[in-house]
mmCIF file of C-alpha atoms in Angstrom:
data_model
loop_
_atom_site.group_PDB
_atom_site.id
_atom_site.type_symbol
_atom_site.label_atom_id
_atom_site.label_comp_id
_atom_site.label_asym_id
_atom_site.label_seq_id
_atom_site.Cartn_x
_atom_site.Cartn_y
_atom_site.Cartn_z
ATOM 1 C CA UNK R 18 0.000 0.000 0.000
ATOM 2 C CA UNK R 19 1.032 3.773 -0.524
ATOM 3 C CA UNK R 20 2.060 5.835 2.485
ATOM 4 C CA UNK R 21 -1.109 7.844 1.549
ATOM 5 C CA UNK R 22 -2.873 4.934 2.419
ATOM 6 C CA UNK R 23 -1.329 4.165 6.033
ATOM 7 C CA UNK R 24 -1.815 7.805 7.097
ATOM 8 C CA UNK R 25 -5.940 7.295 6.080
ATOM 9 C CA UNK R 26 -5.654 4.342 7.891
ATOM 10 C CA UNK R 27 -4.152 6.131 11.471
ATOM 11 C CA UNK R 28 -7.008 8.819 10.792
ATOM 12 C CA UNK R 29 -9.774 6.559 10.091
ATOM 13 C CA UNK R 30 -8.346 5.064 13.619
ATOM 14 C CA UNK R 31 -8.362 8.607 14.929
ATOM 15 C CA UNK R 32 -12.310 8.679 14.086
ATOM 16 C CA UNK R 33 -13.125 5.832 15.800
ATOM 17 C CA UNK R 34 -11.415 6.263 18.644
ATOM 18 C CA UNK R 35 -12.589 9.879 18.955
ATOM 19 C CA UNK R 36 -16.242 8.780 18.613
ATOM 20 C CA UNK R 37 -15.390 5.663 21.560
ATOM 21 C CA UNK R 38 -14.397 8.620 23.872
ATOM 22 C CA UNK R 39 -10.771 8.112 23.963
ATOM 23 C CA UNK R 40 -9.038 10.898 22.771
ATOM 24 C CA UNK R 41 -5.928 10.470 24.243
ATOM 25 C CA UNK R 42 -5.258 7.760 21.453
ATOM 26 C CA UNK R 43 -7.163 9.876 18.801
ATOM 27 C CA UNK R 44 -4.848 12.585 19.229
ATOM 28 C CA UNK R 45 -2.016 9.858 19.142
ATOM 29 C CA UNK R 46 -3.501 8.539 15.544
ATOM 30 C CA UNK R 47 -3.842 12.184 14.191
ATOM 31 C CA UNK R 48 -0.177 13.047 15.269
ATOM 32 C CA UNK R 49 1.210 9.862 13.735
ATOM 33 C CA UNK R 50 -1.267 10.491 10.165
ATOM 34 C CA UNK R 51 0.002 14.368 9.858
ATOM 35 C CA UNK R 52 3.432 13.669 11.445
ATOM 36 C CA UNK R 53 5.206 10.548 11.415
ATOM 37 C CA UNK R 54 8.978 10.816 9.659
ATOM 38 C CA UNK R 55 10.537 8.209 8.322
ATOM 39 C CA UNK R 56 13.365 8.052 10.326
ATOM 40 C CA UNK R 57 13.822 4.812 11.956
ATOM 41 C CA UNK R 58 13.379 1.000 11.613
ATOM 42 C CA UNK R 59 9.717 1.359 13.157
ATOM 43 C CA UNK R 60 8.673 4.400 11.598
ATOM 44 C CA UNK R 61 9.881 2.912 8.267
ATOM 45 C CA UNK R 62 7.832 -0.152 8.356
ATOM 46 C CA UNK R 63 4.963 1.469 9.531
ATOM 47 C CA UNK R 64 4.756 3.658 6.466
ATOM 48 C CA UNK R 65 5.821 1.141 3.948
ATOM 49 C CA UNK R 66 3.430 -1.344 5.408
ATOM 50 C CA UNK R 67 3.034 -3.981 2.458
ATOM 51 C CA UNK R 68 -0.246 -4.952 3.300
ATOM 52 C CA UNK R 69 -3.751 -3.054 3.780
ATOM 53 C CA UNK R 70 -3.115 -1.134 7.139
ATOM 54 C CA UNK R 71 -6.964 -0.754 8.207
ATOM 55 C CA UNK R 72 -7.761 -4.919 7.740
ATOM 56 C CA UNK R 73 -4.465 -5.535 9.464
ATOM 57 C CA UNK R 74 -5.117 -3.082 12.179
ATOM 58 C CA UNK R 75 -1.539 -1.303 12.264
ATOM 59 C CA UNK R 76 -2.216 1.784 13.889
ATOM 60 C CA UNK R 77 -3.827 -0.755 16.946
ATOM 61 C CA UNK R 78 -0.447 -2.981 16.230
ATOM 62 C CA UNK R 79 1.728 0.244 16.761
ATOM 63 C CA UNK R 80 -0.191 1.700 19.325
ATOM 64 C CA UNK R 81 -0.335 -1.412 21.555
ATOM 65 C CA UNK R 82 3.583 -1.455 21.470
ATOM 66 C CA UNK R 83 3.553 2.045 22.857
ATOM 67 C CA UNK R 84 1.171 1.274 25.468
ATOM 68 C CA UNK R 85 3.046 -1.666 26.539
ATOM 69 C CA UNK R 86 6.236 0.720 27.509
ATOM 70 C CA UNK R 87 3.828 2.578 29.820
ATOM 71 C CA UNK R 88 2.486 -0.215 31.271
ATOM 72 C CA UNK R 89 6.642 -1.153 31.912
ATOM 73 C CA UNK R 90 7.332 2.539 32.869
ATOM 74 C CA UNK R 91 9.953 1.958 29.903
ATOM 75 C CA UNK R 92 9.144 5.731 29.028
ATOM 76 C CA UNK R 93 8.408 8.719 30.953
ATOM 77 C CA UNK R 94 7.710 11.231 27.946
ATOM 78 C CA UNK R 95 5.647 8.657 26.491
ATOM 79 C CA UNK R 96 3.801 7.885 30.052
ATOM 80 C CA UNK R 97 3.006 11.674 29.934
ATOM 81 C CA UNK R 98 1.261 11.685 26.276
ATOM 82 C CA UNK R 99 -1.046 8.479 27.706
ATOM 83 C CA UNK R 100 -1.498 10.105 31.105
ATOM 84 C CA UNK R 101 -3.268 13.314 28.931
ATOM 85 C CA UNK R 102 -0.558 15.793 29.998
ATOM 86 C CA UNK R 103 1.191 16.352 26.486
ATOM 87 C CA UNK R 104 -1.609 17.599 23.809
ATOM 88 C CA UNK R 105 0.242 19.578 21.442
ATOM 89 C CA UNK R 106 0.861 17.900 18.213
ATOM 90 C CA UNK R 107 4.386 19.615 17.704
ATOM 91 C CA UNK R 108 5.145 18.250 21.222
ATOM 92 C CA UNK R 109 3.548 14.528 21.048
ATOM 93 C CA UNK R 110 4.893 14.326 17.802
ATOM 94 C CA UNK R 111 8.813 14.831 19.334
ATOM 95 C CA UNK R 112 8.065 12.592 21.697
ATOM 96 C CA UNK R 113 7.136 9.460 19.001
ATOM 97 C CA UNK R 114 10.030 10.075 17.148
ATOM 98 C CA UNK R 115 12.328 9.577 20.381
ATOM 99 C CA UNK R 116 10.067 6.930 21.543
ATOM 100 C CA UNK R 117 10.398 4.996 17.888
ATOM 101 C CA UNK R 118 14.176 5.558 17.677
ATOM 102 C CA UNK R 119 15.127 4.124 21.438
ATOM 103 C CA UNK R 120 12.512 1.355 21.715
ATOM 104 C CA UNK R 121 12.674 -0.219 18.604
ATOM 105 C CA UNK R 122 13.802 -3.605 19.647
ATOM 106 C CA UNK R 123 10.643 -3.609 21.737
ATOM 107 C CA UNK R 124 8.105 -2.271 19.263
ATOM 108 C CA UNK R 125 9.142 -4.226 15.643
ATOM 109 C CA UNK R 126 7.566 -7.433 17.446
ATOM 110 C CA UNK R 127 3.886 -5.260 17.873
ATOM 111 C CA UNK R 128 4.147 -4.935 14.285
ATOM 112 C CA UNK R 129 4.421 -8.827 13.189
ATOM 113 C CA UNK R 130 0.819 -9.902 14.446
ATOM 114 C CA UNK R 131 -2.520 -8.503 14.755
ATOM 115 C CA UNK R 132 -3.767 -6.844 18.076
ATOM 116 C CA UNK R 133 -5.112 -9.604 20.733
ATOM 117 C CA UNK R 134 -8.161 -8.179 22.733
ATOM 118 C CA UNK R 135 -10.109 -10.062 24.953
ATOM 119 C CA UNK R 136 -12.460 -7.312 26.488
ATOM 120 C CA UNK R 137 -14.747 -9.272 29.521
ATOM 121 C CA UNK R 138 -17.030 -6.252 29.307
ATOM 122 C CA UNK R 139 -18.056 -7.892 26.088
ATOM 123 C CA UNK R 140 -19.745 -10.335 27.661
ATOM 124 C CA UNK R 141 -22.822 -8.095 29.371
ATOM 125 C CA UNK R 142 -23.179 -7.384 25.490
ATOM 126 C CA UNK R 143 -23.029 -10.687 24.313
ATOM 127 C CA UNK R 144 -25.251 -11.860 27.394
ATOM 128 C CA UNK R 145 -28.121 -9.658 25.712
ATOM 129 C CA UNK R 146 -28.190 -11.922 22.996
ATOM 130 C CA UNK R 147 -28.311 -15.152 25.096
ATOM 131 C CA UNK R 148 -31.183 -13.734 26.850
ATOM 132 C CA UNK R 149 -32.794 -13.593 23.629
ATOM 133 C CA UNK R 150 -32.245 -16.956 22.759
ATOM 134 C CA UNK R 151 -33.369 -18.384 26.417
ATOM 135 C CA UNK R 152 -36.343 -16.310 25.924
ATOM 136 C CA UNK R 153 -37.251 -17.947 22.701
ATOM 137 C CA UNK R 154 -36.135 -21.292 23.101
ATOM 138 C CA UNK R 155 -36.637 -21.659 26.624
ATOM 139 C CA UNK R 156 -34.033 -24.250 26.631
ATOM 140 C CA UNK R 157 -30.555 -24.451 28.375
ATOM 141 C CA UNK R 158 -27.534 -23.338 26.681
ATOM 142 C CA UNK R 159 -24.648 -24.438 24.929
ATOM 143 C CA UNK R 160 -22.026 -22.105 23.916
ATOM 144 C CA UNK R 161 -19.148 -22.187 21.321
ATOM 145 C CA UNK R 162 -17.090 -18.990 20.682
ATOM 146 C CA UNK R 163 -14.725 -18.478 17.953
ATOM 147 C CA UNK R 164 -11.942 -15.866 17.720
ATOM 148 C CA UNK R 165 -11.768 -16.248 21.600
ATOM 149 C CA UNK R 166 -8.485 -15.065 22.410
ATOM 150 C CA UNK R 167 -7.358 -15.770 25.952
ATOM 151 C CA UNK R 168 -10.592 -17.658 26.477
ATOM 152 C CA UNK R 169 -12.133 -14.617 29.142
ATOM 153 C CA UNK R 170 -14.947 -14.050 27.632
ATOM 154 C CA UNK R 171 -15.627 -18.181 27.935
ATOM 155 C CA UNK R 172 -16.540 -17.280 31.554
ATOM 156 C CA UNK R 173 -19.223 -15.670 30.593
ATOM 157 C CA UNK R 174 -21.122 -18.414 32.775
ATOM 158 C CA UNK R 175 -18.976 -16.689 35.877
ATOM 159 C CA UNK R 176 -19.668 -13.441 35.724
ATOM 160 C CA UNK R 177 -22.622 -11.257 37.069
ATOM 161 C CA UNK R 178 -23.879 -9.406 34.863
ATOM 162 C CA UNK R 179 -26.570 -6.294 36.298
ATOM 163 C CA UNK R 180 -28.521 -4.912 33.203
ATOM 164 C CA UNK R 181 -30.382 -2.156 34.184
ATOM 165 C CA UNK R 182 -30.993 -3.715 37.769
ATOM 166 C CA UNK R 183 -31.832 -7.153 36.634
ATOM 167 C CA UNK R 184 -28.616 -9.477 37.234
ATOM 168 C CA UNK R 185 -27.660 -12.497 35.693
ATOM 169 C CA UNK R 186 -25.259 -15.015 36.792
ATOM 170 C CA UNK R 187 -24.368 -17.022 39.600
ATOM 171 C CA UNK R 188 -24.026 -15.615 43.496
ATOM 172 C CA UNK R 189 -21.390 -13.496 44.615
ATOM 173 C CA UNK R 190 -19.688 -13.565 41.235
ATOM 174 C CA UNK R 191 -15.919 -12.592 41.637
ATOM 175 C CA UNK R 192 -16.690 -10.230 38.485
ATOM 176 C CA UNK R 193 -19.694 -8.531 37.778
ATOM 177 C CA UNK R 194 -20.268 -6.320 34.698
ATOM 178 C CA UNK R 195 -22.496 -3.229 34.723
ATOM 179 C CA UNK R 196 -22.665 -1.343 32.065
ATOM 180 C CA UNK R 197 -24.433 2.029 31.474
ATOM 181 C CA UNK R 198 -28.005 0.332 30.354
ATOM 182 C CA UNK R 199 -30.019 2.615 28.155
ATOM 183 C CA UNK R 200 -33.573 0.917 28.201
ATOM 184 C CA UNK R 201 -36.070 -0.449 30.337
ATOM 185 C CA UNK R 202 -34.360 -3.205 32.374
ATOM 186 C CA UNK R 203 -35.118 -6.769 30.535
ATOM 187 C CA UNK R 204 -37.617 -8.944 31.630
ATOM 188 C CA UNK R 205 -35.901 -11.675 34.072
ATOM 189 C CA UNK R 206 -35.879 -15.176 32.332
ATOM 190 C CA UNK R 207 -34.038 -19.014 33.241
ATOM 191 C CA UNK R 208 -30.685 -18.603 31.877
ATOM 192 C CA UNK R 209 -28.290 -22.120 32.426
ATOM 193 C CA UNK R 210 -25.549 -21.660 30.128
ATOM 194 C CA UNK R 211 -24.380 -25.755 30.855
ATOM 195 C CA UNK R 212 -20.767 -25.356 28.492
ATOM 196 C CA UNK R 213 -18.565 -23.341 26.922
ATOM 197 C CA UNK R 214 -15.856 -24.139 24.590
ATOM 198 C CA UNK R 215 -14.209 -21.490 22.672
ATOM 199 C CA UNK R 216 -11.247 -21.377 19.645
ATOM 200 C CA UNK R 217 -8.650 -18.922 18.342
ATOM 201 C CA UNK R 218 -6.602 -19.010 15.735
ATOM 202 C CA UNK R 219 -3.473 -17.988 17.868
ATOM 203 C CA UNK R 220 -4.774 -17.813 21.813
ATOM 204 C CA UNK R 221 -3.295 -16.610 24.081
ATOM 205 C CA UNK R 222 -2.151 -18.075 27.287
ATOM 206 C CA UNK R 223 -3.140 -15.326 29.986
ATOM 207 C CA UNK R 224 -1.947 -17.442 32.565
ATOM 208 C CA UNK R 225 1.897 -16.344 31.308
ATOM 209 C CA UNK R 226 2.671 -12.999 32.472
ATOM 210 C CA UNK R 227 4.006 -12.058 29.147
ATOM 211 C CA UNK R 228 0.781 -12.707 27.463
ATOM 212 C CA UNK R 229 -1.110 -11.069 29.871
ATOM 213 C CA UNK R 230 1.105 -7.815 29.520
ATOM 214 C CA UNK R 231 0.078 -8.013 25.921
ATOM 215 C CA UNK R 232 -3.432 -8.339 26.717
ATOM 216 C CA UNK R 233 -3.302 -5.345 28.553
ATOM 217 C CA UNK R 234 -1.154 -3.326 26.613
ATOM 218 C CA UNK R 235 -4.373 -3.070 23.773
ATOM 219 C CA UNK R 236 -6.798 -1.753 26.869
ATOM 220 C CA UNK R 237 -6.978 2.414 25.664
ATOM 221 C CA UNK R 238 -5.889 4.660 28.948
ATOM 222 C CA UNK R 239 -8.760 6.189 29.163
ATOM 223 C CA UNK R 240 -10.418 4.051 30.975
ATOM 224 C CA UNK R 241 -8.758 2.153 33.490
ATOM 225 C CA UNK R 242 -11.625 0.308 34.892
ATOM 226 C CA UNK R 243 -11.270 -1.974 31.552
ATOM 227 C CA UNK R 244 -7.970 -2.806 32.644
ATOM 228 C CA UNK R 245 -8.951 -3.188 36.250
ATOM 229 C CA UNK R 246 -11.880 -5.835 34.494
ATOM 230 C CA UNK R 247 -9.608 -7.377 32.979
ATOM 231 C CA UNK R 248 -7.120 -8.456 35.479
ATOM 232 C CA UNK R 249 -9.686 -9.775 37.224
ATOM 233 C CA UNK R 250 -10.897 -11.861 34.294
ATOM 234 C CA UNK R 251 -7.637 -13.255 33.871
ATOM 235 C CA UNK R 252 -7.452 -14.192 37.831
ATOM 236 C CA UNK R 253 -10.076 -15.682 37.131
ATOM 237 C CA UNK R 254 -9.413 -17.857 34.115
ATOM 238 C CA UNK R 255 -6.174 -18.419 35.700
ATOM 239 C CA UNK R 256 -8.322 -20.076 39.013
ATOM 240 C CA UNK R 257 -10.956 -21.511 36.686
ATOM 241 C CA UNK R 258 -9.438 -23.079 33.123
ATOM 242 C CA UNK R 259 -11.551 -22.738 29.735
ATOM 243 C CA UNK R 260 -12.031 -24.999 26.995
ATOM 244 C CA UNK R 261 -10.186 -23.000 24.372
ATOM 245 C CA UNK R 262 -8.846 -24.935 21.048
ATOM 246 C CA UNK R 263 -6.103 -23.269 18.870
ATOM 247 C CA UNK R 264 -7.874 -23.778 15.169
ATOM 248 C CA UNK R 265 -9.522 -22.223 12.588
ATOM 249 C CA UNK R 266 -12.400 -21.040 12.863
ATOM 250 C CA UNK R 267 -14.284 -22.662 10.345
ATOM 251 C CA UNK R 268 -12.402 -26.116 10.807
ATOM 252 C CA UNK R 269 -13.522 -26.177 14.463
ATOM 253 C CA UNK R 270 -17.019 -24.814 14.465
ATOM 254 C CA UNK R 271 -17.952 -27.542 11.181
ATOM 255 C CA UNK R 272 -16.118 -30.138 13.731
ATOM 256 C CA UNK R 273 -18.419 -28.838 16.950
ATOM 257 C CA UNK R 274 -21.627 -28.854 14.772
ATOM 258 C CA UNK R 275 -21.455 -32.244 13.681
ATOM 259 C CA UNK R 276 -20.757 -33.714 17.635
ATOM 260 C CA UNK R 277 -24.156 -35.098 18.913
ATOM 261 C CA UNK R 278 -26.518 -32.398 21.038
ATOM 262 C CA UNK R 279 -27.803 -33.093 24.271
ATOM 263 C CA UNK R 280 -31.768 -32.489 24.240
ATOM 264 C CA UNK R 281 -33.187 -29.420 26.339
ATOM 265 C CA UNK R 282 -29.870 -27.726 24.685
ATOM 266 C CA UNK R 283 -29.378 -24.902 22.320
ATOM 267 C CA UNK R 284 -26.214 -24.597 20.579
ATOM 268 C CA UNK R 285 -25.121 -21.440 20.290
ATOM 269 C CA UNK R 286 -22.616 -19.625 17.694
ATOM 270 C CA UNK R 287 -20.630 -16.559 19.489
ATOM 271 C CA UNK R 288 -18.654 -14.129 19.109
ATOM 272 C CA UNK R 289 -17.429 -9.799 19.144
ATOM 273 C CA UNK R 290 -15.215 -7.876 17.305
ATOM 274 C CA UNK R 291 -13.907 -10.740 15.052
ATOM 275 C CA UNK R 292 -15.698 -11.442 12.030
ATOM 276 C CA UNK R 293 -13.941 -8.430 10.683
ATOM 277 C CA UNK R 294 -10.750 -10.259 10.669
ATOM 278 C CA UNK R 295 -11.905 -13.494 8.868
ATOM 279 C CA UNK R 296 -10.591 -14.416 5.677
ATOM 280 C CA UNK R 297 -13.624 -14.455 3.424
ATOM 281 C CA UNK R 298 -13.594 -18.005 2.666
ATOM 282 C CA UNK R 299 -13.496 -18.807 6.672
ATOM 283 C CA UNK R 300 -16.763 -16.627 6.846
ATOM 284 C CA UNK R 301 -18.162 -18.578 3.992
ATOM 285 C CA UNK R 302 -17.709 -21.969 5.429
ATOM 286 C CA UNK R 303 -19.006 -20.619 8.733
ATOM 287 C CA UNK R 304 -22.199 -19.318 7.246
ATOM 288 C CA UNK R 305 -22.566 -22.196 5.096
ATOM 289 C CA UNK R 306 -21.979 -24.936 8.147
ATOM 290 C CA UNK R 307 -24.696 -22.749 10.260
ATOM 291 C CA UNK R 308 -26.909 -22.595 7.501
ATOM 292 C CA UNK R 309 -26.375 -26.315 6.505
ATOM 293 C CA UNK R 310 -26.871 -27.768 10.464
ATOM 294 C CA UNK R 311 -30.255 -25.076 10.802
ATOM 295 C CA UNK R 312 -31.266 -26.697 7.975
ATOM 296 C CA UNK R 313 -32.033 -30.127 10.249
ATOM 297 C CA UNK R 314 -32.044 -28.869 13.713
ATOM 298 C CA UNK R 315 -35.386 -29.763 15.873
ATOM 299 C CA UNK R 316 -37.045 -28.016 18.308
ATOM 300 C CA UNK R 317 -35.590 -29.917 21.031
ATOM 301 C CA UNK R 318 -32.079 -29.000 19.683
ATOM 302 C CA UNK R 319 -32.222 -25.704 18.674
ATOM 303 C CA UNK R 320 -29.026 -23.986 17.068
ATOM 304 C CA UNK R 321 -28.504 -20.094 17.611
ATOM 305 C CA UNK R 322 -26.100 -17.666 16.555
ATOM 306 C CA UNK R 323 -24.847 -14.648 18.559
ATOM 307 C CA UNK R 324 -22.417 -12.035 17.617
ATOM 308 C CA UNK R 325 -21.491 -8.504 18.967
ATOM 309 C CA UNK R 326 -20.044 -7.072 15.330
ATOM 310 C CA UNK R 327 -20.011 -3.050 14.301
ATOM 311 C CA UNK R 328 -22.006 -1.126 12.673
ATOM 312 C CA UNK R 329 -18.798 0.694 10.603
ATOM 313 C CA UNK R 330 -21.382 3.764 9.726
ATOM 314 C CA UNK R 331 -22.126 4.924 13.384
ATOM 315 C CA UNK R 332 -19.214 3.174 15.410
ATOM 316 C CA UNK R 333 -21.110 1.450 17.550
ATOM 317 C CA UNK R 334 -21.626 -2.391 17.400
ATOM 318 C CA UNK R 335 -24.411 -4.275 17.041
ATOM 319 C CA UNK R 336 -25.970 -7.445 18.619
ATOM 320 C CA UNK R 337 -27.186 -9.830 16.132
ATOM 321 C CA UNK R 338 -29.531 -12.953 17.071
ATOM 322 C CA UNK R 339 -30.608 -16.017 14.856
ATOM 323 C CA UNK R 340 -32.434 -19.061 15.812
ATOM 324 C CA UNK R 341 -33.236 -22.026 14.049
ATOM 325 C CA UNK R 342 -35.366 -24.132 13.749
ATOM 326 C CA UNK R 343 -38.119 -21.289 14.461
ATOM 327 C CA UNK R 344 -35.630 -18.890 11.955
ATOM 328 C CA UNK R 345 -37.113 -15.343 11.513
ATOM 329 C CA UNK R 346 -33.623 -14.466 9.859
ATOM 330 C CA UNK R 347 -31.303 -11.759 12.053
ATOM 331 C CA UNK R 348 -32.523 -9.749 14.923
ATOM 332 C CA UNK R 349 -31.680 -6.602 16.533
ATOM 333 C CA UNK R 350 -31.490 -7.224 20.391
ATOM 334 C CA UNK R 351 -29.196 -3.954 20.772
ATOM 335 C CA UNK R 352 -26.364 -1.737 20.153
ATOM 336 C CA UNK R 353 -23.618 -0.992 22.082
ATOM 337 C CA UNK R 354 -20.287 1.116 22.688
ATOM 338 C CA UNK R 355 -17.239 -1.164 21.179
ATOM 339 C CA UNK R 356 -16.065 -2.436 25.074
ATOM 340 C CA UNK R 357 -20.052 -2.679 26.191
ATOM 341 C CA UNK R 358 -19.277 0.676 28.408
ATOM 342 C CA UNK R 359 -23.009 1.229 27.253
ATOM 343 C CA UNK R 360 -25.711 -0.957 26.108
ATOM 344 C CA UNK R 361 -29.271 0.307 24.372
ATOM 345 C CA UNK R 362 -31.591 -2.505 24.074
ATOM 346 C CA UNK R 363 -33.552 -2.990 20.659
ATOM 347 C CA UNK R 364 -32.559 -2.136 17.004
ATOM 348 C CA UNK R 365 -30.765 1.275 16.317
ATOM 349 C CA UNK R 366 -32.124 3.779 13.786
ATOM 350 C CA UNK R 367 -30.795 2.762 10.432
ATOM 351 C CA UNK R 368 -28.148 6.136 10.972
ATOM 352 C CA UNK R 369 -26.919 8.683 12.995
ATOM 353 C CA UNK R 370 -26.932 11.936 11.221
ATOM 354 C CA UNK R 371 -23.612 13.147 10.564
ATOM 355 C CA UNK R 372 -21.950 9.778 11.647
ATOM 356 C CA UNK R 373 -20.071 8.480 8.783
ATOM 357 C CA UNK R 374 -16.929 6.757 8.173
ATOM 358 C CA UNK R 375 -15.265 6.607 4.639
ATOM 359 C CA UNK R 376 -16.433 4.608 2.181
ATOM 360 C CA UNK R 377 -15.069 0.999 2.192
ATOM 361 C CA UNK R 378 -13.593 1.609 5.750
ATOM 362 C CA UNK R 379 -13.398 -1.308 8.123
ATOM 363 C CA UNK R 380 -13.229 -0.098 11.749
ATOM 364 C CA UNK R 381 -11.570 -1.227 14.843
ATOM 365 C CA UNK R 382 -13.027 -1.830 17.771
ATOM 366 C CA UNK R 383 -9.724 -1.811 19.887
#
């Protein structure tokens, strides 16, 4: 790709971020669009990036690496820009260019693999959409999440989770979600979620300190109660275990669909923030598989799909529902802010006025 096209891709990441309230990495994304030099190993391969830098999320890739030396107090100047103190371009932008030249060794490996998030908060979203389907099936559930990460989110079973008042989940959860819910609190309804089994293409093992680093290094600073969440989550994973495979997503969910299905159980397809980064043909034999198993599914072992994905033209994300053998095609349950900080229940006008990305963008959710 041109250099052009990797400074539109650090200001369509400015956008996003900007409209997710964090503008500490918004102003990061603008300085490093107008700003970035080409001195240096990093800032070199950032700008020559071979491949297309919005689908392979560099400015997240980059931008993790920089967080990470925080996190490490590796950089004081640096620590400043995250803590909000430095806002001047001019000024951030002398700081990156020091920060690039003497960490180098430390940021080229950010740049050789996409960004791993594993947001628990997630989960409340995601939990929306399992309501849905215990509502309609009125059946325990089964789920099986692809693009899992570190597996947190597959203790989805463990948290609480308080939506507008009405809390879901077992007694005196060591974690329980509560995000800002924009609606009249959901009717309560039997929710036994009896498995979950999850995949990734390249998981990570939060239980190694490294990998957790790098888990947290992708959190934005502007709100440290995600990362607060999150070490929690992984305290608890670490206590707990998951079922999480390393496979492809479309080699493992074909695999799961064809294992026999308890009765009184509904299968359910989940998953947030990842169908974005699915090679085509993966999402083509996942749809097909789903559509193929629907096909034959009774009653008595329904199959459901669940996904938290965004809406690109509003930045916001959407929660998706579909249930055969009763299939009414995708629902709406709700939309919510990219980490779940908010959740409105129901479908979303069709747009926002004046909320528009560029054409053809794909966002980030970060």
């Amino acid at each position: 790709m041109s250099e052009a096209a990797v400074r539109e891709a650090f200001r369509i990441q400015a956008f996003y971020c900007a409209r997710m309230d964090a503008p500490i990495y918004a102003r990061l994304c603008e300085v490093i669009a107008d700003r970035l030099g080409r001195d240096g190993e990093v800032a070199r391969r950032v700008l020559d990036w071979p491949g297309e830098p919005t689908r392979d999320a560099l400015p997240l890739r980059l931008i993790g690496g920089l967080h990470a030396l925080v996190l490490d107090r590796a950089d004081a100047a640096l620590a400043a820009v995250f803590a909000g103190a430095v806002t001047e371009p001019e000024a951030i932008a002398a700081v990156l260019a020091a920060t690039l030249e003497h960490h180098a060794g430390r940021l080229l490996p950010y740049l050789d693999g996409p960004p791993q998030t594993n947001e628990p908060g997630r989960a409340a979203a995601l939990m929306v959409g399992l309501i849905a389907v215990a509502r309609r099936a009125g059946l325990r559930l089964e789920t099986l999440e692809i693009g899992a990460s570190a597996g947190l989110n597959l203790l989805i079973d463990r948290y609480g989770v308080d939506l507008g008042g009405v809390v879901f989940g077992p007694a005196a959860p060591a974690l329980t979600l509560r995000p800002d819910w924009r609606g009249a609190a959901p009717e309560p309804v039997a929710l036994d979620i009896v498995a979950t089994r999850g995949c990734d293409v390249a998981p990570l093992d939060a239980r190694d300190p490294a990998q957790a680093r790098r888990l947290e290094s992708y959190v934005w600073p502007e709100a440290p109660e995600r990362l607060a969440r999150l070490r929690t989550a992984i305290a608890m994973l670490r206590a707990h275990g998951v079922a999480l495979d390393r496979a492809d997503a479309a080699d493992w969910i074909e695999a799961r669909l064809a294992e026999p299905q308890a009765a009184g159980v509904t299968r359910v397809l989940l998953h947030s923030v990842v169908w974005q980064y699915l090679p085509e043909a993966t999402a083509d034999r996942v749809r097909a598989a789903m559509a193929a198993t629907g096909a034959r599914v009774t009653r008595d072992r329904p199959l459901a799909w669940v996904m938290m994905e965004p809406d690109r033209a509003a930045g916001r994300q959407l929660v998706r529902v579909r249930l055969w053998p009763d299939d009414r095609g995708w629902e709406t349950v709700a939309s919510a802010h990219a980490h779940a900080a908010w959740i409105a229940p129901g479908a979303p006008p069709e747009q926002e006025p004046g909320i528009a990305l560029p054409d053809g963008a794909v966002i980030r959710a970060g």
